[in-house]
Short mmCIF file of C-alpha atoms in Angstrom, two decimals:
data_model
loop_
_atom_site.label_atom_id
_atom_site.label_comp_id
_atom_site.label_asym_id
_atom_site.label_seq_id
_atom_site.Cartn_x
_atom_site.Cartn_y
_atom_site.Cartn_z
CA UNK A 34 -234.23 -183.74 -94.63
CA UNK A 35 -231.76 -180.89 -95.63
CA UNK A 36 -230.27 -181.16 -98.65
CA UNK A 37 -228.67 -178.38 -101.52
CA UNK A 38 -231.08 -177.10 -103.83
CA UNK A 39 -231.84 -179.27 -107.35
CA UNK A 40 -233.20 -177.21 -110.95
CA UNK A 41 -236.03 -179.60 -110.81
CA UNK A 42 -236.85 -178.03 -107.26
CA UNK A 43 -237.56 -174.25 -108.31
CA UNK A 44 -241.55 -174.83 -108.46
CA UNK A 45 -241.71 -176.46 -105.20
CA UNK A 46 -239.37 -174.01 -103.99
CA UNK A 47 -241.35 -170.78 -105.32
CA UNK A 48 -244.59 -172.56 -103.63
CA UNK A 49 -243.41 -172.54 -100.40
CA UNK A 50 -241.76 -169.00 -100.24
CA UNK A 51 -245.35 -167.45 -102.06
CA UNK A 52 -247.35 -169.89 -99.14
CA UNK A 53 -244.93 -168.81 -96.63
CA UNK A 54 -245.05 -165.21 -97.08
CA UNK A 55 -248.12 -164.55 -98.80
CA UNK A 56 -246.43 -162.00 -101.38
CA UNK A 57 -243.80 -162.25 -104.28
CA UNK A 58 -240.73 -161.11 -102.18
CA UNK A 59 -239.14 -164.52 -101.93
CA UNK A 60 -240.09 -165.50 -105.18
CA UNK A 61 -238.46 -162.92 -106.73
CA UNK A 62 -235.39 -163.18 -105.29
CA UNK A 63 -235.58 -166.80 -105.89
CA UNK A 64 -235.84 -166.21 -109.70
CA UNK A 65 -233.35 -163.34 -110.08
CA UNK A 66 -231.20 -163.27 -107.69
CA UNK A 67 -228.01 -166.48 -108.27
CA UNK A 68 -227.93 -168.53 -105.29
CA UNK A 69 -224.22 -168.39 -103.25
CA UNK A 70 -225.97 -171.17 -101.07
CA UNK A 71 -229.55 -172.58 -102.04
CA UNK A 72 -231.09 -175.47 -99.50
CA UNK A 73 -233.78 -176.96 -99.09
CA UNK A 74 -235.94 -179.60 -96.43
CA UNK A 75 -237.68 -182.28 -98.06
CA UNK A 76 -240.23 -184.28 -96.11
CA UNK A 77 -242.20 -187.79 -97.51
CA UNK A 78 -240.67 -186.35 -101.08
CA UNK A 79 -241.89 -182.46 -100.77
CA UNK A 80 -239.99 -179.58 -100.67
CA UNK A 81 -241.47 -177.74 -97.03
CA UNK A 82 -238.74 -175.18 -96.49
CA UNK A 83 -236.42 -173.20 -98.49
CA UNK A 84 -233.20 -171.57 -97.63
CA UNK A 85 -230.51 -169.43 -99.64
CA UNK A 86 -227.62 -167.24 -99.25
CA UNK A 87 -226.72 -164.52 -102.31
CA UNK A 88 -224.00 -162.54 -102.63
CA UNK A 89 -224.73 -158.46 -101.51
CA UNK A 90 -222.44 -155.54 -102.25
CA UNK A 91 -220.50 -154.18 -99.29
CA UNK A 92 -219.10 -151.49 -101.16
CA UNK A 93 -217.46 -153.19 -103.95
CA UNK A 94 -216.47 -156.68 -102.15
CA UNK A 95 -219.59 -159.54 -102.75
CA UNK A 96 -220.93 -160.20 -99.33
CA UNK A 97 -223.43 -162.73 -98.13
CA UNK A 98 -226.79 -162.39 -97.00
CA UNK A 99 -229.59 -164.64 -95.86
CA UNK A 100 -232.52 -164.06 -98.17
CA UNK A 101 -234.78 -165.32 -98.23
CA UNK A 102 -235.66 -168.22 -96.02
CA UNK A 103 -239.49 -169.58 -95.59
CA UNK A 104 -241.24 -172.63 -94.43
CA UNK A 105 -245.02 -173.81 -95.78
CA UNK A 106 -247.33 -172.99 -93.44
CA UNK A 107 -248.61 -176.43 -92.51
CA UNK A 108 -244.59 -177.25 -91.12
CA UNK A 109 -243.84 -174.26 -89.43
CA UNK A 110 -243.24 -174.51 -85.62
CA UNK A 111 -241.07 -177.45 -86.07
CA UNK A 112 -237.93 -176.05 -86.13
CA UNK A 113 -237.43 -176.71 -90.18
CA UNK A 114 -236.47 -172.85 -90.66
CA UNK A 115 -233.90 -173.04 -87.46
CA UNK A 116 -232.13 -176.39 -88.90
CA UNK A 117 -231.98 -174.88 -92.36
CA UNK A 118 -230.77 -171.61 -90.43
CA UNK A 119 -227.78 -173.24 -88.57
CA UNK A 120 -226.72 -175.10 -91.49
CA UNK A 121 -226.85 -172.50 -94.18
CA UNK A 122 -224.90 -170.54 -91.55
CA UNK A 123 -222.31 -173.63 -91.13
CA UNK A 124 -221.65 -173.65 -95.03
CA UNK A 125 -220.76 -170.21 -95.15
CA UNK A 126 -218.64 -170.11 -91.88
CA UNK A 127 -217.08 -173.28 -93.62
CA UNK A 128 -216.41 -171.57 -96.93
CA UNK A 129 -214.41 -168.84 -95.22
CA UNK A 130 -217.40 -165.85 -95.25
CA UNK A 131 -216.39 -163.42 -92.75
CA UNK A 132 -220.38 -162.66 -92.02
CA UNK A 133 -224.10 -162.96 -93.16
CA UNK A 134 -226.07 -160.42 -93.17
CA UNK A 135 -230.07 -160.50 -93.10
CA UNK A 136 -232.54 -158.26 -93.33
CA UNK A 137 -235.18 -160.22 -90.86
CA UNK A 138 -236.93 -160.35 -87.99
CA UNK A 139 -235.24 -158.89 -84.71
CA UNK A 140 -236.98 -161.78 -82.43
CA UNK A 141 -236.48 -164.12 -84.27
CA UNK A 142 -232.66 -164.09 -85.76
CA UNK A 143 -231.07 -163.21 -82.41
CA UNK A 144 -230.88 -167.32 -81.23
CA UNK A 145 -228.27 -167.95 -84.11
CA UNK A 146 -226.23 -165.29 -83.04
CA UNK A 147 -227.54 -162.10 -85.30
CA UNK A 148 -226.38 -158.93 -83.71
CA UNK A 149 -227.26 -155.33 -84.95
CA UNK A 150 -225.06 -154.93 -88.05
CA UNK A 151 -224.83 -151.00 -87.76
CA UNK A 152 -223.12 -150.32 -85.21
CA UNK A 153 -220.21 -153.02 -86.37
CA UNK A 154 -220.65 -150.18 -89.13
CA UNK A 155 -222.48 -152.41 -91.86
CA UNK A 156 -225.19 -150.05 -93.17
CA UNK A 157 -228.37 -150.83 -94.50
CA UNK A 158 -229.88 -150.33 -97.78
CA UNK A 159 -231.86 -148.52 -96.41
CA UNK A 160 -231.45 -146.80 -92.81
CA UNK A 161 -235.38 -147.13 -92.01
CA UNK A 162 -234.11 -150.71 -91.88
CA UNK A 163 -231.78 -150.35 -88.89
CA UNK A 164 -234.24 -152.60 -86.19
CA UNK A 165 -234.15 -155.58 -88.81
CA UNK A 166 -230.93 -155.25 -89.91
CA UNK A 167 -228.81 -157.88 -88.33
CA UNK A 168 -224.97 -159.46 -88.99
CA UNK A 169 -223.80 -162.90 -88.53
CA UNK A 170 -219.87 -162.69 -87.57
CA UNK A 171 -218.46 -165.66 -88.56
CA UNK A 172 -215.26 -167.30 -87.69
CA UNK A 173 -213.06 -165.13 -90.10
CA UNK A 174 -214.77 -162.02 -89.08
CA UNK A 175 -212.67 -159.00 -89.95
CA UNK A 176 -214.34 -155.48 -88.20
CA UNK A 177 -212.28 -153.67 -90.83
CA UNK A 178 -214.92 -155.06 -93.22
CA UNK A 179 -217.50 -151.68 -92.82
CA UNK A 180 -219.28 -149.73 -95.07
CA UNK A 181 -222.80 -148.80 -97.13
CA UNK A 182 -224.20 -152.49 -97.75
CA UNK A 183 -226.41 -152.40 -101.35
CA UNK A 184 -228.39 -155.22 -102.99
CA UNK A 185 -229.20 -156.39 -106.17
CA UNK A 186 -231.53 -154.80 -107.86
CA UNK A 187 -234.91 -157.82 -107.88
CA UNK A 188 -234.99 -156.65 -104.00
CA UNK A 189 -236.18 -153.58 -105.10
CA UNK A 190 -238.69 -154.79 -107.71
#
């Protein structure tokens, strides 16, 4: 089932976020971007779904976001991506993380309690982002925490 991330897991891991997705986004942030968080959902010994949290910039102070998470194809619609979802979300409230933000689907993200993160005044890389870009409060949210949110550069590759 879930369990965190192994070095020996990276190919498995890059396979199901290039299945998933059908493009290099995951994978690069999978390769050049250090995990805060990095899980992952083994079933009958293979890796089917990847999750991982990385640290953003919210104006000097590291942040985390959700990025990326992705399921192989033939497992999706099992709820895989929601388990690794809650927990992922779990360690971080856990840890003390005053948020997660994610740059994701607005249908989707909602059910684990993502809320538009502008107007809590978290702002987007970029503001043509502002439908997809969702916030996580946590249990030591602190609305003082505002500003212009930037990522590492491999998101931008």
């Amino acid at each position: 089932m879930i369990r965190p991330a192994r070095p020996e897991d990276k190919d498995a891991i890059v396979a199901v976020h290039r299945a998933a997705f059908g493009n290099e986004d995951g994978v690069r942030v999978v390769t050049l971007v250090p995990p805060v968080v990095s899980l992952v959902w083994k079933e009958s010994g293979e890796v089917v779904g990847h999750v991982m949290l990385c640290h953003v910039d919210l104006e000097g102070t590291p942040v985390l976001q959700l990025s990326p998470l992705g399921v192989a194809p033939a497992h999706q619609g099992r709820g895989i991506g929601s388990a690794l979802t809650r927990e992922v979300l779990r360690l971080a409230d856990d840890a003390g993380a005053p948020f997660v933000v994610i740059l994701g689907h607005p249908e989707y993200y909602p059910r684990f309690g993502f809320e538009p993160a502008t107007p809590l005044g978290l702002l987007p890389p970029n503001p043509d982002w502002d439908a997809a870009w969702m916030v996580r409060k946590l249990s030591a949210y602190d609305p003082a925490l505002r500003g212009q949110v930037t990522f590492p550069p491999a998101f931008d590759a």
